[in-house]
Coordinates of C-alpha atoms and ligand atoms in Angstrom, one line a residue:
X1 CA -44.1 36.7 -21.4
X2 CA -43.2 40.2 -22.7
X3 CA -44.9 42.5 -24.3
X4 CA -44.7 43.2 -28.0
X5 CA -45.5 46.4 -30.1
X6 CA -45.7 47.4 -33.8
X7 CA -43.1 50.0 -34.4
X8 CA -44.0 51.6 -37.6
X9 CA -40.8 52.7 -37.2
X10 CA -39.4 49.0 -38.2
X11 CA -42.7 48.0 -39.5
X12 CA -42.2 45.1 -37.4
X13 CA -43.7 43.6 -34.2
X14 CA -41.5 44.1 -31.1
X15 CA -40.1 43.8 -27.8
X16 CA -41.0 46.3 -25.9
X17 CA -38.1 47.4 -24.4
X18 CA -38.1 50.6 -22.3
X19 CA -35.6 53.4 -22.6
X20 CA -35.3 53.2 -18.4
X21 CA -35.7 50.0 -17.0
X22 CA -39.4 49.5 -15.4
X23 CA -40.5 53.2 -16.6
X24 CA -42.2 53.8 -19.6
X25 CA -42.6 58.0 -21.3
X26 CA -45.4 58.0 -23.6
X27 CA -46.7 60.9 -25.6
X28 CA -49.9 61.1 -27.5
X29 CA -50.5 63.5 -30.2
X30 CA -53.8 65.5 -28.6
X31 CA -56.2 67.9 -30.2
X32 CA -56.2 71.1 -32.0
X33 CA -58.3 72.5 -30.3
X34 CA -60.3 73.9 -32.7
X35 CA -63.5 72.4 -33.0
X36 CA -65.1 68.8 -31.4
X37 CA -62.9 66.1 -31.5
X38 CA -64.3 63.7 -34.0
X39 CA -64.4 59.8 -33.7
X40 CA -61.1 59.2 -35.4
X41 CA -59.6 61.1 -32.6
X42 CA -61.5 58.8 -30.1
X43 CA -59.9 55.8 -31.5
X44 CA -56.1 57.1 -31.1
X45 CA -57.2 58.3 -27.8
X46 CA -59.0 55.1 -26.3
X47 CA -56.2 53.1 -27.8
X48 CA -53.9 55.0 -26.4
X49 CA -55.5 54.7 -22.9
X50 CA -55.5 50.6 -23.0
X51 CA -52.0 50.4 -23.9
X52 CA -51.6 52.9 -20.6
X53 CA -53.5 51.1 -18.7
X54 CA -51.8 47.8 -19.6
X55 CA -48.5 48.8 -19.5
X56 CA -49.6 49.9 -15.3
X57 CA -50.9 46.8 -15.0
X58 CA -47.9 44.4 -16.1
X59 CA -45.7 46.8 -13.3
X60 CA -44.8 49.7 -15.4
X61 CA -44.2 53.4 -13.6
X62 CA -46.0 55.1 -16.7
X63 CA -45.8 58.7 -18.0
X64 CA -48.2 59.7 -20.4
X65 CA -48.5 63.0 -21.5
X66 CA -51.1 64.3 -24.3
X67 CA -50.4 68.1 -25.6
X68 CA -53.2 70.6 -26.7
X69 CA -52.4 72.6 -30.0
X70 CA -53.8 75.8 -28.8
X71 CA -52.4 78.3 -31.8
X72 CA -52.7 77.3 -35.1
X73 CA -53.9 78.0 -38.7
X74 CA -57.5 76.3 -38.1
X75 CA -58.0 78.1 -34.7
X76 CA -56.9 81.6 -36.2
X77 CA -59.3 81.2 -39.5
X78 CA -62.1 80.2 -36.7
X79 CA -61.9 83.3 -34.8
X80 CA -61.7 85.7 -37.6
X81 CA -64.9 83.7 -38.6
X82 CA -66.9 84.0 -35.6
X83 CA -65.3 87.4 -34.6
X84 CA -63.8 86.4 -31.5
X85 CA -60.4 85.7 -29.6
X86 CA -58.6 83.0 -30.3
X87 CA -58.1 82.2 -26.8
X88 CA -62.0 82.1 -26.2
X89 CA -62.6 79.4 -28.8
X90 CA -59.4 77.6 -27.7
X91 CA -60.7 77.4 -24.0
X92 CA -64.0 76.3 -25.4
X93 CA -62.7 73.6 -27.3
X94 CA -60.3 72.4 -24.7
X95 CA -63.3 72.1 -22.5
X96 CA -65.3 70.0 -24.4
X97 CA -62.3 67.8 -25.3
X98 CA -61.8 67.1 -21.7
X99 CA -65.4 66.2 -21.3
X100 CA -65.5 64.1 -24.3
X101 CA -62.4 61.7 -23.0
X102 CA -64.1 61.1 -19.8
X103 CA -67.2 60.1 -21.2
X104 CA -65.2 57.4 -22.9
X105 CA -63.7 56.1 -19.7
X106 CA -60.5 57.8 -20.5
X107 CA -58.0 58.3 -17.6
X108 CA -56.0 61.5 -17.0
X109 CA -53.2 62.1 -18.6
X110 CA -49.9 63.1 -16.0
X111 CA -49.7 66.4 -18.3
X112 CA -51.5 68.3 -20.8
X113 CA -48.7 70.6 -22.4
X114 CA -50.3 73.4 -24.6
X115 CA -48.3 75.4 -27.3
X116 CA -48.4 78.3 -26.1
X117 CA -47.5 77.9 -22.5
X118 CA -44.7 76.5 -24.2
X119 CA -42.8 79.3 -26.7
X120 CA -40.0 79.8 -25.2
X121 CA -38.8 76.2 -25.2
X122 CA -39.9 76.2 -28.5
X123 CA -37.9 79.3 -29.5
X124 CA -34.6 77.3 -27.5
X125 CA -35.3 74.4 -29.5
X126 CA -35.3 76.4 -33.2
X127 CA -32.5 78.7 -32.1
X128 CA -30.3 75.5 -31.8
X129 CA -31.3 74.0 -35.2
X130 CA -30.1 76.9 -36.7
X131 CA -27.5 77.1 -34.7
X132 CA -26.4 73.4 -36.3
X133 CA -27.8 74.8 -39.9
X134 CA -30.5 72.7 -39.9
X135 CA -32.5 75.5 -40.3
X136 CA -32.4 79.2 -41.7
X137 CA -34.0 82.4 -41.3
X138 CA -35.8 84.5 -44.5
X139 CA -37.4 87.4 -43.1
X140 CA -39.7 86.9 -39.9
X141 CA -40.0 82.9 -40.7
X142 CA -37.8 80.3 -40.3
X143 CA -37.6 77.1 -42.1
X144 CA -36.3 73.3 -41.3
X145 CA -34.0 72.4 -43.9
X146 CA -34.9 68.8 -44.9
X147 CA -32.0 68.0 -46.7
X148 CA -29.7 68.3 -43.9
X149 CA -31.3 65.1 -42.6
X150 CA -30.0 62.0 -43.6
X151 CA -32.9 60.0 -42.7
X152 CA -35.8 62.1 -43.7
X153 CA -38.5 59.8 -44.7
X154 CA -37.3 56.8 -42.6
X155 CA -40.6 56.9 -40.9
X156 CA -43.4 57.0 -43.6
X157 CA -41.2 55.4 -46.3
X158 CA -40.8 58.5 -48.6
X159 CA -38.0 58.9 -50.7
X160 CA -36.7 62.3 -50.6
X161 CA -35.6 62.5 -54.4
X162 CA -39.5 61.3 -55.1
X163 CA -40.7 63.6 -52.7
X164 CA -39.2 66.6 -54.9
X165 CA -40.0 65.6 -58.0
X166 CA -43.9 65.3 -57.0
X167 CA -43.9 68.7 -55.3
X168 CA -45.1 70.4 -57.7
X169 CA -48.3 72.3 -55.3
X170 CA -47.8 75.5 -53.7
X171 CA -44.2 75.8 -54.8
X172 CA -43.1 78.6 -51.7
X173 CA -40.1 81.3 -53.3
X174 CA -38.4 81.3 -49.8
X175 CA -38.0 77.7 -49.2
X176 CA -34.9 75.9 -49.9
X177 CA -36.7 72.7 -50.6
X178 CA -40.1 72.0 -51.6
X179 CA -40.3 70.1 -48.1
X180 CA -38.8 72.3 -46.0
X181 CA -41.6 73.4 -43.3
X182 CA -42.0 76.3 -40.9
X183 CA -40.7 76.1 -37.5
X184 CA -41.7 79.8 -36.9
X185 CA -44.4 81.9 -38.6
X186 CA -44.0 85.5 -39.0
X187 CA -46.9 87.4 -37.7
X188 CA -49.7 88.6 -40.2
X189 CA -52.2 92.0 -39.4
X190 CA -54.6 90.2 -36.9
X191 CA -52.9 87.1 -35.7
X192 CA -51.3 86.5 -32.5
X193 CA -48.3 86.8 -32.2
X194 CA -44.9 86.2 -29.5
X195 CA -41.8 87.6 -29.2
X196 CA -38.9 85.6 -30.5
X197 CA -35.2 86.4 -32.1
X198 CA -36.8 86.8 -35.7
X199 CA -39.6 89.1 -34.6
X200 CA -43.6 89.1 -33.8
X201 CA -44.5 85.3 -35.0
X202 CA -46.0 81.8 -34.0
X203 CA -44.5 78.4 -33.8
X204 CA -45.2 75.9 -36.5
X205 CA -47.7 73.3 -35.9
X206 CA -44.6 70.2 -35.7
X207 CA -42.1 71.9 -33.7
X208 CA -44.5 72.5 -30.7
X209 CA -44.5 68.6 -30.2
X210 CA -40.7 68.2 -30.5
X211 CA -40.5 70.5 -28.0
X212 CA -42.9 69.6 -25.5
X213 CA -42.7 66.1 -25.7
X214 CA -39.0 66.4 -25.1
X215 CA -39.4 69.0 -22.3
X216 CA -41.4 66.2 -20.2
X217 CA -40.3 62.8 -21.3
X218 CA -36.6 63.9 -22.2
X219 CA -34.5 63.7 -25.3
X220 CA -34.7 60.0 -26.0
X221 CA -38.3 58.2 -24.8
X222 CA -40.4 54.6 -25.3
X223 CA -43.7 55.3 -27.0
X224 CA -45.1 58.0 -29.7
X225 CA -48.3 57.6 -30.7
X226 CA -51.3 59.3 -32.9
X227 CA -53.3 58.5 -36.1
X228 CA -52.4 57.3 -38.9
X229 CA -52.4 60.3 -40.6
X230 CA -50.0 61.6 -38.7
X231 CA -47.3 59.6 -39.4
X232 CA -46.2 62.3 -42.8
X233 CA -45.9 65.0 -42.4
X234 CA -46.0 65.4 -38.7
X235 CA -44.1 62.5 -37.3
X236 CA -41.4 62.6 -39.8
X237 CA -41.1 66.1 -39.1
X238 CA -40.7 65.9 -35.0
X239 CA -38.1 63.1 -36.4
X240 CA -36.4 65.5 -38.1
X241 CA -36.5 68.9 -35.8
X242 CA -35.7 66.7 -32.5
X243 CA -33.0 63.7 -33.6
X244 CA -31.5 67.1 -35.8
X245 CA -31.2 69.2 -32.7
X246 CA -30.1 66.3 -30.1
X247 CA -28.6 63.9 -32.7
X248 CA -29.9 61.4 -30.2
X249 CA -32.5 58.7 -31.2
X250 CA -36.2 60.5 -30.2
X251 CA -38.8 58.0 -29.9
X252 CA -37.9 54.1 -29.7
X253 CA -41.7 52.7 -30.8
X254 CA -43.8 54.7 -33.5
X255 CA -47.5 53.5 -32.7
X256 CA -50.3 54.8 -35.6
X257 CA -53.9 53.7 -35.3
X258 CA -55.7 52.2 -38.4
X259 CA -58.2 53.7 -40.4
X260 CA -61.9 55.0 -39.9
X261 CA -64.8 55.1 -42.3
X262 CA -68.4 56.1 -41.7
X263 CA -71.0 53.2 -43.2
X264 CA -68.0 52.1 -45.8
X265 CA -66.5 55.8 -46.8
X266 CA -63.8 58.1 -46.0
X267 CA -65.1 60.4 -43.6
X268 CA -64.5 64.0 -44.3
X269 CA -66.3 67.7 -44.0
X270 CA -66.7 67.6 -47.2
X271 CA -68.8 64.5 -47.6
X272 CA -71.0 65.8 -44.4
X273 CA -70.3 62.5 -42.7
X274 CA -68.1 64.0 -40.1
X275 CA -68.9 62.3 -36.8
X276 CA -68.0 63.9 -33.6
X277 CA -68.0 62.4 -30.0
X278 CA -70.6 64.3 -29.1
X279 CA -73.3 63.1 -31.3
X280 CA -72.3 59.7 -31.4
X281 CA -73.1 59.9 -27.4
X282 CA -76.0 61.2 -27.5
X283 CA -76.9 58.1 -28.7
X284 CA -74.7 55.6 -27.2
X285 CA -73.4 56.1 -24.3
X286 CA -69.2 56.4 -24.3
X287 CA -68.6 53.1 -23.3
X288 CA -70.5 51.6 -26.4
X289 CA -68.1 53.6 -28.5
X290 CA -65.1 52.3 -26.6
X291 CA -66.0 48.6 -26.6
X292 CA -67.4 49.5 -30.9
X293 CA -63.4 50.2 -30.9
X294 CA -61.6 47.8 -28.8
X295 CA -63.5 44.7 -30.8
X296 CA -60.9 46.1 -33.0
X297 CA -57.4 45.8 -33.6
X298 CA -56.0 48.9 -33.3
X299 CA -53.7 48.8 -36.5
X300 CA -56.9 47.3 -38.5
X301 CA -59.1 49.5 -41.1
X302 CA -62.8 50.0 -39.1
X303 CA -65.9 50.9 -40.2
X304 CA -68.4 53.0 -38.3
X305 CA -71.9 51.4 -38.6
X306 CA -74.9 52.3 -36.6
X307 CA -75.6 48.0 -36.9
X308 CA -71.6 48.0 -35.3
X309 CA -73.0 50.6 -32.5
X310 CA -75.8 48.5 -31.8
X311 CA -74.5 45.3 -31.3
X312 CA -71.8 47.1 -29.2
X313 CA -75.0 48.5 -27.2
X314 CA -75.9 44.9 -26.8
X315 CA -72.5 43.3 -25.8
X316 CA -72.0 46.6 -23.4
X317 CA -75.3 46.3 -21.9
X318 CA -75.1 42.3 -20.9
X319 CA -71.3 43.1 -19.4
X320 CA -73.1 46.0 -17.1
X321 CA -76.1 43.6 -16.1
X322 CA -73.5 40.8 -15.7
X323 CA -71.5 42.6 -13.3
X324 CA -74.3 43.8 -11.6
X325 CA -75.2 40.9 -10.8
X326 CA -71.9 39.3 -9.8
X327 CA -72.6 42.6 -7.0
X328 CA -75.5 41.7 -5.8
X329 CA -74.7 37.9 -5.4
X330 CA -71.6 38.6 -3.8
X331 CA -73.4 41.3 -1.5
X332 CA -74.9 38.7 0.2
X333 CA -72.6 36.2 0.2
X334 CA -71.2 38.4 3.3
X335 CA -67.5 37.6 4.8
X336 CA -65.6 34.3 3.2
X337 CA -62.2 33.3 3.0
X338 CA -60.0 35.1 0.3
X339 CA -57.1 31.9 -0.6
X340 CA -58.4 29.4 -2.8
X341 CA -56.9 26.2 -2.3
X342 CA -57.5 23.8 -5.2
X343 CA -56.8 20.4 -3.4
X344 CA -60.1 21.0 -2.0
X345 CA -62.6 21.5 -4.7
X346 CA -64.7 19.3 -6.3
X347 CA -64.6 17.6 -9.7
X348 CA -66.9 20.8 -11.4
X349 CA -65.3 23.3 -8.9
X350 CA -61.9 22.3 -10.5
X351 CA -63.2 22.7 -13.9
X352 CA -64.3 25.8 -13.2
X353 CA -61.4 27.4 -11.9
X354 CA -59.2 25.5 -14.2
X355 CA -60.7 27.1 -17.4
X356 CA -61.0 30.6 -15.6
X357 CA -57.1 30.4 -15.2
X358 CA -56.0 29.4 -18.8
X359 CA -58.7 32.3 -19.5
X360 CA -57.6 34.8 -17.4
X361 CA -53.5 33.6 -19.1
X362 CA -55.2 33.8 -23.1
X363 CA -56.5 37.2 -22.1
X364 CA -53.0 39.3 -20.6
X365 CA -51.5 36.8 -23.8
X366 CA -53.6 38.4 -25.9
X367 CA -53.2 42.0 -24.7
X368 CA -49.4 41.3 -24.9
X369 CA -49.4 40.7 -28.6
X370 CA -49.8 44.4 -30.0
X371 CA -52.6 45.2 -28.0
X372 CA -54.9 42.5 -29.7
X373 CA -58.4 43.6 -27.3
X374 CA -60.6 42.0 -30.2
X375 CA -58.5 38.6 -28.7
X376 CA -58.8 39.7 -25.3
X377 CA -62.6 40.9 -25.2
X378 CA -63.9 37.8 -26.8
X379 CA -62.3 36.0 -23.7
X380 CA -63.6 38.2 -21.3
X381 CA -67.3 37.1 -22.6
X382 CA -66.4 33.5 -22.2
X383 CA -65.3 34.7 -18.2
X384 CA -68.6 36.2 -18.5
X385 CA -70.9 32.9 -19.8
X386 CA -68.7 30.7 -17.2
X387 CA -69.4 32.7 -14.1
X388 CA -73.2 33.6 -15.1
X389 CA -73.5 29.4 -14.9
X390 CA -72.9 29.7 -11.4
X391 CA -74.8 33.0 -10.7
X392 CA -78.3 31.4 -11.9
X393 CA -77.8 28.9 -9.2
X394 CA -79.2 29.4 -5.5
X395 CA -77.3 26.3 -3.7
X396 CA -73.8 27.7 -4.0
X397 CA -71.0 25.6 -2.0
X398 CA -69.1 27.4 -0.2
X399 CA -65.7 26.7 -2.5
X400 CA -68.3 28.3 -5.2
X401 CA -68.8 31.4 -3.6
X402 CA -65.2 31.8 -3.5
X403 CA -65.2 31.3 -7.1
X404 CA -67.0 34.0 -7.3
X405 CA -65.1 36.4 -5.0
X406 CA -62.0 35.2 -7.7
X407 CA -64.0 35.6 -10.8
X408 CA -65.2 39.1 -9.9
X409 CA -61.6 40.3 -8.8
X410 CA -60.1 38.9 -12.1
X411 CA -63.1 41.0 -14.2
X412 CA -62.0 44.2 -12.0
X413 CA -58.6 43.1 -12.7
X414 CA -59.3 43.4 -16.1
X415 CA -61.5 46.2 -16.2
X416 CA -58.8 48.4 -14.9
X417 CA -57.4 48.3 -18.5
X418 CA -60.1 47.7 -21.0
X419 CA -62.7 50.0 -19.0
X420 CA -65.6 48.8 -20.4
X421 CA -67.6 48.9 -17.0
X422 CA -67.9 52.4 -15.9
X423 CA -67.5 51.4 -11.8
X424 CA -68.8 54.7 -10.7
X425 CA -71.9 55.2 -12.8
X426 CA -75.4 53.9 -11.1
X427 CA -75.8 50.4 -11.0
X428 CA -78.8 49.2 -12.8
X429 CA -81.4 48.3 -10.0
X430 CA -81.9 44.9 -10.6
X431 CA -85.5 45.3 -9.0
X432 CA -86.1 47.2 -12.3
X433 CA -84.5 44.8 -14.6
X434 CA -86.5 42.2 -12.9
X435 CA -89.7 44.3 -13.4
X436 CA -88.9 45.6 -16.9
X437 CA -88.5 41.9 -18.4
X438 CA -91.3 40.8 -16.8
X439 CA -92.9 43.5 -18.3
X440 CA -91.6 42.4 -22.0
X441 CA -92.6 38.9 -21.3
X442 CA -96.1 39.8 -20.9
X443 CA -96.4 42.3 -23.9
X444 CA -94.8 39.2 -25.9
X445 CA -97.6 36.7 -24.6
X446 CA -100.4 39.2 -25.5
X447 CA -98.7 39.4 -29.2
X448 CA -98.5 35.9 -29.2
X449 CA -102.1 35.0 -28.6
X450 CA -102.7 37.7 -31.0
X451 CA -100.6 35.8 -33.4
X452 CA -98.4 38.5 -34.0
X453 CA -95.5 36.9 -34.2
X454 CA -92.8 39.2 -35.8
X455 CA -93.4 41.6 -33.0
X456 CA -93.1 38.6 -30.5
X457 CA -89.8 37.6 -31.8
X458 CA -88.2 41.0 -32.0
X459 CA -89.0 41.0 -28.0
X460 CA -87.0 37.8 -27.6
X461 CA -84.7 38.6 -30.0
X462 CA -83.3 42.1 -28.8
X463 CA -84.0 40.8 -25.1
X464 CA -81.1 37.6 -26.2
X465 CA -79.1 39.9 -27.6
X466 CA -78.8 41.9 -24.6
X467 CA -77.9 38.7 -22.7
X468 CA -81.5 37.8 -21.5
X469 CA -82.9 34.5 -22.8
X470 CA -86.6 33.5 -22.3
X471 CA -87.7 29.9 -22.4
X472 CA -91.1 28.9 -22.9
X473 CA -92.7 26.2 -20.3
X474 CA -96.1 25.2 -21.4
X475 CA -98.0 28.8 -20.8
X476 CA -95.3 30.3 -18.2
X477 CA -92.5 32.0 -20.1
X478 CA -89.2 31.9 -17.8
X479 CA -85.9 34.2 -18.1
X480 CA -82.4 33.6 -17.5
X481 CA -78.9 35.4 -18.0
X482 CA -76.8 34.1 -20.9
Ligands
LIG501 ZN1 -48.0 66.0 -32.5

């Protein structure tokens, strides 16, 4: 079964197909680094991290590479505001950023190319577009000429001939066309500033991205990836500046994340709903917010409720007690044989493994069809409610505690992609669950006999919710894992 992608490209689900047989080059539009990155950044980025972390797991040999924007308009304006170097809010920023994607379980990337460790391969790349006429000097700037690309707009859809006639803003006297956009920026008092053929400038935000993504994943690679919001003008532009220059196809699949709104509006500075990383995990911790994500498809519109978060909190807390657990059961199960052999289980032993397999098939089916994790995750609960059936029992056989050395290696398995189990962080002591619900249970009977009853069922409630289900015998009150 192969794996299948939405090119918005084609606007059309397909084959993936690498460039180089077994290999797969992926870039990912990072951060300016600016300020915090802010939760719609999260999503491209923890998206981008599955479909990595897939790809590995189906056999790929994967390079993924993730640039920093380190000069730009918005980090310029932010250290004339603050009165400081550009380079001393750039290094703060790209520290934080780093911090951020780890918190949300996001692996390394093989590179992190910034801008300006990269202006000389940017200044190769514009001297050849002119040298083609693709692009043209006025003064110290240098412009892209749009109409010397025949497929300008392929990507978003935009017609080029609409696209004039609705340009009326900002209407620049040294441009050729309204959409022609700077590849080079001629310095101004204050800004920094290299060296290049046309004099003391900057690169332009789109080239920088042709030109690194091309420097480590070569002229023609598999997957390019970012926001939605992206996709015009900055995709269509590294369309443009790199098939212009190499008159080779750039990028084979075009992949653009849905999306984001904050409690059912766009979220925006403006509106002061702007949520970054950081505050959302102070909160919840980054794993919530990846699972909140991954319920999703990728390509779908989400919301961003603090109801989401919570039952997120929930589901992510009964996966981390579940798999604790599976741990500590399977710590003392000590040394058993690896190889299950199915001639030799028993009628419920067989059932068992039977559903586990056309589970374990639905979810790598699921994560094959465009990344569909909301598919896959729901699965991986139902792997969770089968194997906590044979957790709450103390009279294992010994084919069922090799169930259980198979069910946990499919969850890690598993959890090599979706990362929804942080592996390294402490285990919960189960002592302290043990003592901690017990607690609960007798704070609920005092409410109880005090009649207070919408107390009492919030404890049960939330508890159930988090996976832990009491049952009432006579006076005794007994818990079990969902
Ligand atoms: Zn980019």
């Amino acid at each position: 079964m192969g794996l299948k992608l939405h090119n918005t490209f084609t606007r059309t689900k397909e084959e993936f197909v690498p460039v180089e047989k077994g290999k797969v080059k992926f870039y990912m539009c990072g951060p300016t680094v600016y300020d915090y990155i802010h939760i719609g950044n999260a999503r491209a980025f923890i998206a981008g991290d599955v479909l990595r972390r897939f790809m590995k797991y189906i056999g790929y040999d994967v390079t993924y590479v993730l640039n920093l924007t380190d000069i730009d308009d918005k980090i310029i304006q932010r250290s004339q505001k603050e009165g400081v170097s550009t380079e001393s809010i750039t290094e703060k920023f790209s520290k934080a950023f780093f911090e951020d994607i780890d918190t949300l379980g996001i692996e390394k990337a093989d590179a992190y190319p910034r801008a300006t460790e990269h202006v000389e391969e940017i200044i190769v790349l514009i001297k050849r577009l002119i040298g083609q006429a693709s692009a043209y000097q006025v003064g110290g700037d240098v412009y892209y000429d749009v109409s010397k690309f025949a497929n300008y707009g392929k990507l978003s859809g935009k017609n080029i001939d609409d696209l004039r006639a609705g340009a009326r803003v900002a209407v620049d006297e040294k441009k050729r066309n309204p959409h022609d956009f700077a590849l080079w920026k001629n310095q101004k008092p204050g800004e920094p500033a290299w060296e290049s053929p046309w004099g003391m400038g900057r690169p332009g935000w789109h080239i920088e991205c042709s030109a690194m993504s091309m420097k480590y994943l070569g002229e023609s690679f598999d997957i390019h990836a970012g926001g939605q919001d992206l996709i015009f003008p900055h995709h269509e532009n590294e369309i443009a500046q790199s098939e212009g220059a190499t008159k080779q196809k750039f990028v084979k699949y075009w992949l653009h994340n849905g999306f984001l709104q904050i409690e059912g509006e766009k979220m925006a500075k403006s509106l002061g709903n702007f949520r970054t990383v950081r505050e959302i995990v102070k909160i919840y911790p980054g794993r919530v917010l990846r699972l909140f994500f991954l319920q999703k498809h990728y390509r779908s519109p989400i919301d961003l409720t603090d109801q989401g978060l919570q039952a997120a909190a929930s589901a992510s807390a009964r996966l981390k007690i579940f798999y604790d657990k599976l741990n500590k059961v399977l710590g003392t199960i000590g040394n058993i044989r690896k190889e299950i052999d199915p001639k030799t289980l028993s009628k419920s032993e067989t059932k068992f493994f039977d559903s586990f397999e056309k589970m374990k098939s639905a979810l790598t089916e699921a994560m094959s069809d465009d990344l569909n994790t909301p598919v896959a995750i729901s699965v991986l609960f139902d792997m969770v409610r089968e194997t906590n059936k044979l957790l709450s029992r103390d009279d294992l056989t010994e084919n069922e505690k090799m169930l259980l050395v198979y069910s946990k290696k499919n969850f890690d398995d598993f959890n090599s992609f979706l990362g929804l189990i942080d592996s390294k962080e402490e285990s919960v002591d189960s002592k302290m669950v043990d003592a901690l619900v017990t607690l609960l249970i007798e704070l609920r009977n005092e409410l109880r006999a005090k009649k207070e009853w919408e107390l009492s069922d919030k404890i049960r409630d939330q508890l159930n919710a988090m996976g832990v289900v009491l049952e009432d015998k006579g006076r005794e009150t007994e818990w079990r894992l969902k």
